[in-house]
mmCIF file of C-alpha atoms in Angstrom:
data_model
loop_
_atom_site.group_PDB
_atom_site.id
_atom_site.type_symbol
_atom_site.label_atom_id
_atom_site.label_comp_id
_atom_site.label_asym_id
_atom_site.label_seq_id
_atom_site.Cartn_x
_atom_site.Cartn_y
_atom_site.Cartn_z
ATOM 1 C CA MET A 1 0.000 0.000 0.000
ATOM 2 C CA ILE A 2 2.787 2.368 0.879
ATOM 3 C CA LYS A 3 4.534 1.336 -2.270
ATOM 4 C CA LYS A 4 1.517 2.135 -4.369
ATOM 5 C CA SER A 5 1.032 5.583 -2.950
ATOM 6 C CA PHE A 6 4.721 6.215 -3.406
ATOM 7 C CA LEU A 7 4.389 5.283 -7.048
ATOM 8 C CA VAL A 8 1.457 7.652 -7.474
ATOM 9 C CA PHE A 9 3.453 10.405 -5.819
ATOM 10 C CA PHE A 10 6.440 9.601 -7.985
ATOM 11 C CA MET A 11 4.373 9.793 -11.163
ATOM 12 C CA ALA A 12 2.582 12.947 -10.108
ATOM 13 C CA ALA A 13 5.908 14.584 -9.422
ATOM 14 C CA PHE A 14 7.751 13.529 -12.548
ATOM 15 C CA VAL A 15 5.225 13.099 -15.348
ATOM 16 C CA PRO A 16 4.831 16.875 -15.826
ATOM 17 C CA PHE A 17 8.595 17.086 -16.404
ATOM 18 C CA VAL A 18 8.488 14.388 -19.049
ATOM 19 C CA CYS A 19 5.573 16.028 -20.824
ATOM 20 C CA LYS A 20 7.281 19.378 -20.711
ATOM 21 C CA ALA A 21 10.321 18.124 -22.639
ATOM 22 C CA GLN A 22 11.456 21.105 -24.639
ATOM 23 C CA LYS A 23 11.413 19.910 -28.212
ATOM 24 C CA PHE A 24 12.296 22.223 -31.072
ATOM 25 C CA ALA A 25 11.785 21.224 -34.684
ATOM 26 C CA THR A 26 12.063 22.351 -38.284
ATOM 27 C CA LYS A 27 11.203 20.908 -41.685
ATOM 28 C CA LYS A 28 12.986 23.665 -43.560
ATOM 29 C CA GLY A 29 16.564 23.219 -42.441
ATOM 30 C CA ASN A 30 19.353 24.091 -44.821
ATOM 31 C CA ILE A 31 22.413 22.007 -45.733
ATOM 32 C CA LYS A 32 24.938 23.061 -48.365
ATOM 33 C CA PHE A 33 27.959 21.159 -49.493
ATOM 34 C CA GLU A 34 30.823 22.193 -51.674
ATOM 35 C CA ALA A 35 33.618 20.166 -53.234
ATOM 36 C CA SER A 36 34.969 22.737 -55.677
ATOM 37 C CA VAL A 37 38.545 22.781 -56.888
ATOM 38 C CA PRO A 38 40.061 26.207 -57.718
ATOM 39 C CA SER A 39 39.989 27.105 -61.440
ATOM 40 C CA PHE A 40 37.476 24.349 -62.168
ATOM 41 C CA GLU A 41 33.717 24.572 -62.245
ATOM 42 C CA GLU A 42 31.882 24.994 -58.921
ATOM 43 C CA VAL A 43 30.747 21.671 -57.444
ATOM 44 C CA ALA A 44 28.096 22.612 -54.914
ATOM 45 C CA ALA A 45 24.563 21.727 -53.893
ATOM 46 C CA GLU A 46 21.932 22.926 -51.479
ATOM 47 C CA ASN A 47 19.032 21.226 -49.713
ATOM 48 C CA LYS A 48 16.389 23.498 -48.191
ATOM 49 C CA THR A 49 14.017 20.768 -47.032
ATOM 50 C CA VAL A 50 16.026 19.201 -44.201
ATOM 51 C CA SER A 51 14.148 17.989 -41.101
ATOM 52 C CA ALA A 52 15.630 18.376 -37.633
ATOM 53 C CA ILE A 53 14.431 17.786 -34.078
ATOM 54 C CA PHE A 54 16.308 19.141 -31.074
ATOM 55 C CA ASN A 55 15.658 18.280 -27.449
ATOM 56 C CA ALA A 56 16.710 21.291 -25.378
ATOM 57 C CA ASP A 57 16.583 19.271 -22.132
ATOM 58 C CA ASN A 58 19.476 16.965 -22.964
ATOM 59 C CA GLY A 59 20.938 18.466 -26.153
ATOM 60 C CA GLU A 60 20.016 15.486 -28.311
ATOM 61 C CA MET A 61 19.578 16.170 -31.983
ATOM 62 C CA ALA A 62 18.301 14.230 -34.986
ATOM 63 C CA VAL A 63 18.625 15.450 -38.573
ATOM 64 C CA LEU A 64 17.277 13.870 -41.739
ATOM 65 C CA ALA A 65 18.087 15.095 -45.250
ATOM 66 C CA LEU A 66 16.502 13.468 -48.269
ATOM 67 C CA MET A 67 19.286 13.058 -50.824
ATOM 68 C CA LYS A 68 17.044 13.876 -53.788
ATOM 69 C CA GLY A 69 16.490 17.258 -52.176
ATOM 70 C CA PHE A 70 20.089 18.367 -52.937
ATOM 71 C CA ARG A 71 19.982 20.667 -55.910
ATOM 72 C CA PHE A 72 22.893 21.710 -58.125
ATOM 73 C CA LYS A 73 23.158 24.614 -60.528
ATOM 74 C CA VAL A 74 24.189 22.291 -63.350
ATOM 75 C CA ALA A 75 21.584 19.639 -64.213
ATOM 76 C CA LEU A 76 24.156 17.115 -65.440
ATOM 77 C CA MET A 77 26.115 17.453 -62.187
ATOM 78 C CA GLU A 78 22.925 16.703 -60.233
ATOM 79 C CA GLU A 79 22.339 13.668 -62.419
ATOM 80 C CA HIS A 80 25.856 12.349 -61.805
ATOM 81 C CA PHE A 81 25.551 12.960 -58.049
ATOM 82 C CA ASN A 82 22.269 11.042 -57.911
ATOM 83 C CA GLU A 83 23.122 8.196 -60.261
ATOM 84 C CA SER A 84 26.849 7.592 -60.018
ATOM 85 C CA TYR A 85 28.167 8.947 -56.712
ATOM 86 C CA ALA A 86 25.610 9.047 -53.913
ATOM 87 C CA GLU A 87 23.305 6.461 -55.607
ATOM 88 C CA THR A 88 20.305 8.247 -54.160
ATOM 89 C CA ALA A 89 17.671 5.849 -55.481
ATOM 90 C CA LYS A 90 19.286 3.082 -53.418
ATOM 91 C CA TYR A 91 20.195 5.294 -50.439
ATOM 92 C CA PRO A 92 17.506 8.007 -50.346
ATOM 93 C CA LYS A 93 18.451 9.710 -47.083
ATOM 94 C CA ALA A 94 21.267 11.056 -44.941
ATOM 95 C CA VAL A 95 20.760 10.895 -41.182
ATOM 96 C CA PHE A 96 22.628 12.513 -38.297
ATOM 97 C CA LYS A 97 22.003 11.435 -34.713
ATOM 98 C CA GLY A 98 23.959 13.085 -31.962
ATOM 99 C CA SER A 99 24.009 15.670 -29.241
ATOM 100 C CA LEU A 100 25.367 19.015 -28.118
ATOM 101 C CA GLU A 101 27.544 18.437 -25.074
ATOM 102 C CA ASN A 102 26.729 20.245 -21.819
ATOM 103 C CA PHE A 103 23.783 21.986 -23.362
ATOM 104 C CA HIS A 104 21.655 24.171 -21.113
ATOM 105 C CA LEU A 105 18.957 26.259 -22.696
ATOM 106 C CA ALA A 106 19.470 28.937 -20.057
ATOM 107 C CA ASP A 107 23.017 29.569 -21.376
ATOM 108 C CA VAL A 108 21.765 30.367 -24.853
ATOM 109 C CA THR A 109 21.125 33.973 -25.821
ATOM 110 C CA GLU A 110 20.802 35.973 -29.002
ATOM 111 C CA LYS A 111 24.575 35.964 -29.278
ATOM 112 C CA PRO A 112 25.781 32.668 -30.843
ATOM 113 C CA LYS A 113 27.492 30.394 -28.314
ATOM 114 C CA GLN A 114 29.811 27.543 -29.170
ATOM 115 C CA PHE A 115 28.956 23.940 -28.249
ATOM 116 C CA LYS A 116 30.724 20.688 -28.962
ATOM 117 C CA ILE A 117 28.649 18.438 -31.178
ATOM 118 C CA THR A 118 29.229 14.708 -31.527
ATOM 119 C CA GLY A 119 27.257 12.070 -33.319
ATOM 120 C CA GLU A 120 26.992 9.696 -36.189
ATOM 121 C CA LEU A 121 26.353 10.634 -39.798
ATOM 122 C CA THR A 122 24.892 7.887 -41.975
ATOM 123 C CA LEU A 123 24.688 8.166 -45.740
ATOM 124 C CA HIS A 124 25.271 5.938 -48.760
ATOM 125 C CA GLY A 125 24.798 3.020 -46.356
ATOM 126 C CA LYS A 126 27.853 3.948 -44.232
ATOM 127 C CA ALA A 127 28.067 5.515 -40.794
ATOM 128 C CA LYS A 128 30.817 7.820 -39.561
ATOM 129 C CA LYS A 129 31.442 9.554 -36.249
ATOM 130 C CA ILE A 130 31.473 13.333 -36.439
ATOM 131 C CA THR A 131 32.956 15.612 -33.775
ATOM 132 C CA ASP A 132 32.800 19.335 -34.342
ATOM 133 C CA THR A 133 31.586 22.626 -32.954
ATOM 134 C CA ALA A 134 28.183 24.163 -33.530
ATOM 135 C CA MET A 135 27.010 27.718 -32.892
ATOM 136 C CA VAL A 136 23.726 28.049 -31.045
ATOM 137 C CA SER A 137 21.651 31.175 -30.541
ATOM 138 C CA LYS A 138 18.101 31.958 -29.542
ATOM 139 C CA SER A 139 15.598 34.420 -30.911
ATOM 140 C CA GLY A 140 12.226 34.402 -29.170
ATOM 141 C CA ASN A 141 10.953 30.813 -29.310
ATOM 142 C CA THR A 142 13.373 29.832 -32.055
ATOM 143 C CA ILE A 143 16.729 28.104 -31.565
ATOM 144 C CA ILE A 144 19.235 28.623 -34.352
ATOM 145 C CA ILE A 145 21.947 25.987 -34.790
ATOM 146 C CA THR A 146 24.644 26.492 -37.425
ATOM 147 C CA GLY A 147 28.035 25.037 -38.229
ATOM 148 C CA ASP A 148 30.194 23.373 -40.815
ATOM 149 C CA PHE A 149 32.479 20.383 -41.013
ATOM 150 C CA MET A 150 34.565 18.458 -43.536
ATOM 151 C CA VAL A 151 33.981 14.909 -44.748
ATOM 152 C CA LYS A 152 35.678 12.713 -47.298
ATOM 153 C CA PRO A 153 33.565 10.934 -49.935
ATOM 154 C CA ALA A 154 35.806 7.896 -49.361
ATOM 155 C CA ASP A 155 34.594 7.686 -45.733
ATOM 156 C CA PHE A 156 31.162 6.830 -47.085
ATOM 157 C CA ASP A 157 32.414 4.502 -49.831
ATOM 158 C CA ILE A 158 31.597 7.103 -52.461
ATOM 159 C CA GLU A 159 33.977 6.708 -55.360
ATOM 160 C CA VAL A 160 34.760 9.628 -57.629
ATOM 161 C CA PRO A 161 35.892 8.286 -61.039
ATOM 162 C CA SER A 162 39.461 9.251 -61.976
ATOM 163 C CA VAL A 163 38.225 11.133 -65.075
ATOM 164 C CA VAL A 164 36.613 13.806 -62.900
ATOM 165 C CA SER A 165 38.556 13.345 -59.664
ATOM 166 C CA LYS A 166 40.691 16.408 -60.479
ATOM 167 C CA LYS A 167 37.582 18.548 -60.618
ATOM 168 C CA VAL A 168 36.084 17.304 -57.354
ATOM 169 C CA ALA A 169 37.835 18.060 -54.052
ATOM 170 C CA ASP A 170 38.941 15.170 -51.821
ATOM 171 C CA GLU A 171 37.315 16.863 -48.865
ATOM 172 C CA VAL A 172 33.770 18.103 -48.982
ATOM 173 C CA GLN A 173 32.744 21.078 -46.879
ATOM 174 C CA VAL A 174 29.291 20.679 -45.370
ATOM 175 C CA ALA A 175 27.528 23.717 -43.878
ATOM 176 C CA TYR A 176 24.221 23.517 -42.016
ATOM 177 C CA SER A 177 21.740 25.978 -40.631
ATOM 178 C CA PHE A 178 18.579 25.107 -38.679
ATOM 179 C CA SER A 179 15.998 27.492 -37.277
ATOM 180 C CA LEU A 180 14.051 25.266 -34.913
ATOM 181 C CA ASP A 181 10.694 26.343 -33.540
ATOM 182 C CA LYS A 182 9.109 25.172 -30.325
ATOM 183 C CA MET B 1 36.624 22.119 -108.470
ATOM 184 C CA LYS B 2 37.919 24.584 -105.884
ATOM 185 C CA LYS B 3 34.399 25.840 -105.259
ATOM 186 C CA ARG B 4 33.201 22.323 -104.509
ATOM 187 C CA ARG B 5 35.992 21.779 -102.021
ATOM 188 C CA ILE B 6 35.176 24.992 -100.152
ATOM 189 C CA LEU B 7 31.545 23.915 -100.072
ATOM 190 C CA ILE B 8 32.401 20.501 -98.589
ATOM 191 C CA ILE B 9 34.755 21.958 -96.006
ATOM 192 C CA SER B 10 32.282 24.604 -94.904
ATOM 193 C CA GLY B 11 29.596 21.909 -94.778
ATOM 194 C CA ILE B 12 31.724 19.784 -92.450
ATOM 195 C CA LEU B 13 32.549 22.841 -90.371
ATOM 196 C CA MET B 14 28.844 23.608 -89.984
ATOM 197 C CA LEU B 15 28.127 20.035 -88.886
ATOM 198 C CA VAL B 16 30.913 20.160 -86.289
ATOM 199 C CA LEU B 17 29.591 23.459 -84.933
ATOM 200 C CA VAL B 18 26.047 22.159 -84.707
ATOM 201 C CA ALA B 19 27.271 18.980 -82.970
ATOM 202 C CA ALA B 20 29.333 21.046 -80.538
ATOM 203 C CA TYR B 21 26.337 23.273 -79.851
ATOM 204 C CA TYR B 22 24.117 20.280 -79.044
ATOM 205 C CA PHE B 23 26.809 18.657 -76.940
ATOM 206 C CA TYR B 24 27.234 21.864 -74.948
ATOM 207 C CA PHE B 25 23.617 22.926 -74.399
ATOM 208 C CA GLY B 26 21.860 19.591 -74.888
ATOM 209 C CA PHE B 27 24.196 17.483 -72.765
ATOM 210 C CA LEU B 28 26.805 19.349 -70.689
ATOM 211 C CA TYR B 29 24.625 22.307 -69.767
ATOM 212 C CA LYS B 30 21.173 20.982 -70.469
ATOM 213 C CA ASP B 31 18.305 22.704 -68.691
ATOM 214 C CA ALA B 32 17.224 21.432 -65.315
ATOM 215 C CA ARG B 33 13.849 19.702 -65.128
ATOM 216 C CA ASN B 34 10.843 21.954 -65.070
ATOM 217 C CA ILE B 35 8.506 20.122 -62.700
ATOM 218 C CA GLU B 36 5.696 22.618 -63.272
ATOM 219 C CA SER B 37 5.447 21.817 -66.986
ATOM 220 C CA GLU B 38 6.102 18.065 -66.698
ATOM 221 C CA GLN B 39 3.286 15.554 -67.183
ATOM 222 C CA PRO B 40 2.635 13.906 -63.765
ATOM 223 C CA ALA B 41 3.457 10.189 -63.517
ATOM 224 C CA TYR B 42 0.682 9.708 -60.923
ATOM 225 C CA THR B 43 -2.302 11.655 -59.627
ATOM 226 C CA ILE B 44 -3.236 10.422 -56.143
ATOM 227 C CA THR B 45 -4.654 11.495 -52.780
ATOM 228 C CA ALA B 46 -2.349 12.428 -49.888
ATOM 229 C CA GLU B 47 -3.709 9.469 -47.872
ATOM 230 C CA THR B 48 -2.883 6.922 -50.590
ATOM 231 C CA LEU B 49 0.640 8.302 -51.025
ATOM 232 C CA VAL B 50 1.382 8.152 -47.291
ATOM 233 C CA LYS B 51 -0.193 4.681 -46.992
ATOM 234 C CA ASP B 52 1.964 3.385 -49.857
ATOM 235 C CA TYR B 53 5.055 4.704 -48.051
ATOM 236 C CA GLU B 54 4.022 3.259 -44.701
ATOM 237 C CA THR B 55 3.306 -0.180 -46.187
ATOM 238 C CA ASP B 56 6.534 -0.643 -48.131
ATOM 239 C CA ARG B 57 9.127 2.100 -48.271
ATOM 240 C CA VAL B 58 11.399 0.489 -50.853
ATOM 241 C CA LYS B 59 8.519 -0.283 -53.197
ATOM 242 C CA ALA B 60 7.053 3.193 -52.760
ATOM 243 C CA ASN B 61 10.436 4.762 -53.490
ATOM 244 C CA SER B 62 10.827 2.797 -56.694
ATOM 245 C CA LYS B 63 7.348 3.932 -57.710
ATOM 246 C CA TYR B 64 7.409 7.624 -56.720
ATOM 247 C CA LEU B 65 10.971 8.776 -55.977
ATOM 248 C CA ASN B 66 12.154 11.627 -58.225
ATOM 249 C CA LYS B 67 8.871 11.475 -60.180
ATOM 250 C CA THR B 68 6.532 14.373 -60.799
ATOM 251 C CA ILE B 69 3.215 13.668 -59.096
ATOM 252 C CA VAL B 70 -0.039 15.487 -58.425
ATOM 253 C CA VAL B 71 -1.336 15.059 -54.859
ATOM 254 C CA LEU B 72 -4.892 15.865 -53.794
ATOM 255 C CA GLY B 73 -5.552 16.852 -50.214
ATOM 256 C CA ASN B 74 -6.637 19.389 -47.627
ATOM 257 C CA VAL B 75 -4.267 22.069 -46.369
ATOM 258 C CA ASN B 76 -3.333 21.304 -42.777
ATOM 259 C CA GLU B 77 -0.916 24.166 -42.250
ATOM 260 C CA SER B 78 1.022 26.533 -44.491
ATOM 261 C CA ASP B 79 3.459 29.424 -44.577
ATOM 262 C CA SER B 80 5.020 31.389 -47.423
ATOM 263 C CA THR B 81 7.127 28.550 -48.893
ATOM 264 C CA THR B 82 5.751 25.279 -47.505
ATOM 265 C CA LEU B 83 2.436 23.618 -46.897
ATOM 266 C CA ALA B 84 1.408 20.370 -45.265
ATOM 267 C CA LEU B 85 -1.501 18.273 -46.487
ATOM 268 C CA THR B 86 -3.666 16.364 -43.999
ATOM 269 C CA GLY B 87 -2.451 12.771 -43.846
ATOM 270 C CA GLY B 88 1.235 13.690 -43.902
ATOM 271 C CA VAL B 89 2.563 15.201 -47.115
ATOM 272 C CA SER B 90 4.984 18.110 -46.800
ATOM 273 C CA CYS B 91 5.286 20.304 -49.896
ATOM 274 C CA SER B 92 8.052 22.834 -50.470
ATOM 275 C CA PHE B 93 7.619 25.646 -53.010
ATOM 276 C CA ASP B 94 10.275 27.653 -54.865
ATOM 277 C CA LYS B 95 7.917 30.623 -55.229
ATOM 278 C CA ALA B 96 5.830 32.193 -52.479
ATOM 279 C CA LEU B 97 2.376 30.703 -52.111
ATOM 280 C CA ALA B 98 -0.919 31.567 -50.481
ATOM 281 C CA ALA B 99 -3.184 28.777 -49.235
ATOM 282 C CA LYS B 100 -5.952 28.663 -46.658
ATOM 283 C CA THR B 101 -6.001 26.043 -43.916
ATOM 284 C CA GLY B 102 -8.683 23.443 -44.669
ATOM 285 C CA GLU B 103 -8.789 24.320 -48.343
ATOM 286 C CA LYS B 104 -8.938 21.366 -50.762
ATOM 287 C CA ILE B 105 -6.127 21.626 -53.284
ATOM 288 C CA LYS B 106 -4.026 19.824 -55.894
ATOM 289 C CA VAL B 107 -0.273 20.143 -55.529
ATOM 290 C CA LYS B 108 2.145 19.205 -58.277
ATOM 291 C CA GLY B 109 5.703 18.462 -57.228
ATOM 292 C CA ARG B 110 8.645 16.094 -57.271
ATOM 293 C CA CYS B 111 8.618 13.297 -54.686
ATOM 294 C CA ILE B 112 11.936 13.297 -52.800
ATOM 295 C CA GLY B 113 11.129 10.531 -50.321
ATOM 296 C CA PHE B 114 9.862 9.695 -46.846
ATOM 297 C CA ASP B 115 10.927 11.656 -43.772
ATOM 298 C CA GLU B 116 10.953 9.296 -40.783
ATOM 299 C CA LEU B 117 11.438 12.095 -38.236
ATOM 300 C CA PHE B 118 8.027 13.563 -38.950
ATOM 301 C CA GLY B 119 6.459 10.544 -40.690
ATOM 302 C CA GLU B 120 5.807 12.527 -43.845
ATOM 303 C CA VAL B 121 6.276 12.187 -47.578
ATOM 304 C CA LYS B 122 8.167 15.171 -48.965
ATOM 305 C CA LEU B 123 7.730 16.951 -52.280
ATOM 306 C CA ASP B 124 9.877 19.795 -53.612
ATOM 307 C CA GLN B 125 9.612 22.294 -56.501
ATOM 308 C CA CYS B 126 5.851 22.363 -55.882
ATOM 309 C CA THR B 127 3.203 24.415 -57.629
ATOM 310 C CA ILE B 128 -0.533 24.575 -56.983
ATOM 311 C CA ASN B 129 -2.490 22.918 -59.777
ATOM 312 C CA GLN B 130 -5.714 24.659 -60.668
#
């Protein structure tokens, strides 16, 4: 009997906290990547339809980018990216699951603050650990998370044929920007 | 005799130029797809599209991915560049749009896949079909 009432007390005390989890989300996140080589044509693409969910209680973050949503300026480049390199029909999405270390919402202001971000990026059927820094700021009920990092196509088993390998950089710069609403 | 030779050479030259032109603009720098003017591969309701994705993602991808489709549904929520249809279809527009919540509409766009985070099918380069 005591146990039962304790349980009720326990639930009454903690359930409101669980329900109040501060989740922020967006469906219009932005990811750009660039693998240009100087004096050759720009190799860059942008995806403006990236989904992201951020839990401000523990700093956990999940990002999902549909590969077909990456758009290039040159149609043939987009075709090659989809068909030959990233094989987007077979691997339609890129997923990042990770967290911002020591994140406390109270520390975040309108001025961007640096946080360490770690997690796993999965694309083209391969996963890779990413450790980098992200800038976080707040504007009203919106949390803005931005940053950039470098990846190698080889890390994800993406082969760039030798014919064009001179025109595509070995390291790809990925920049992201999410405005997450409560 | 000389005249004929000039004619042949200039003829060949013309052919080479035309071939180069088509290689350049028809292949290397061909125009990107214009989803708005493309004939849709499928015309379906938002519910059917989402159900197809929930039943079998791989099969649905091979059927809809990268295809131009027309989706019928009711506007659940919208802002200046995106709108969501009831049932779980998220549509992104390149141009600003105006849609009323609850309104029944037809959206034409390119299917880019299923978003597991929100449980929605996503379309991009959308336009509202009258």
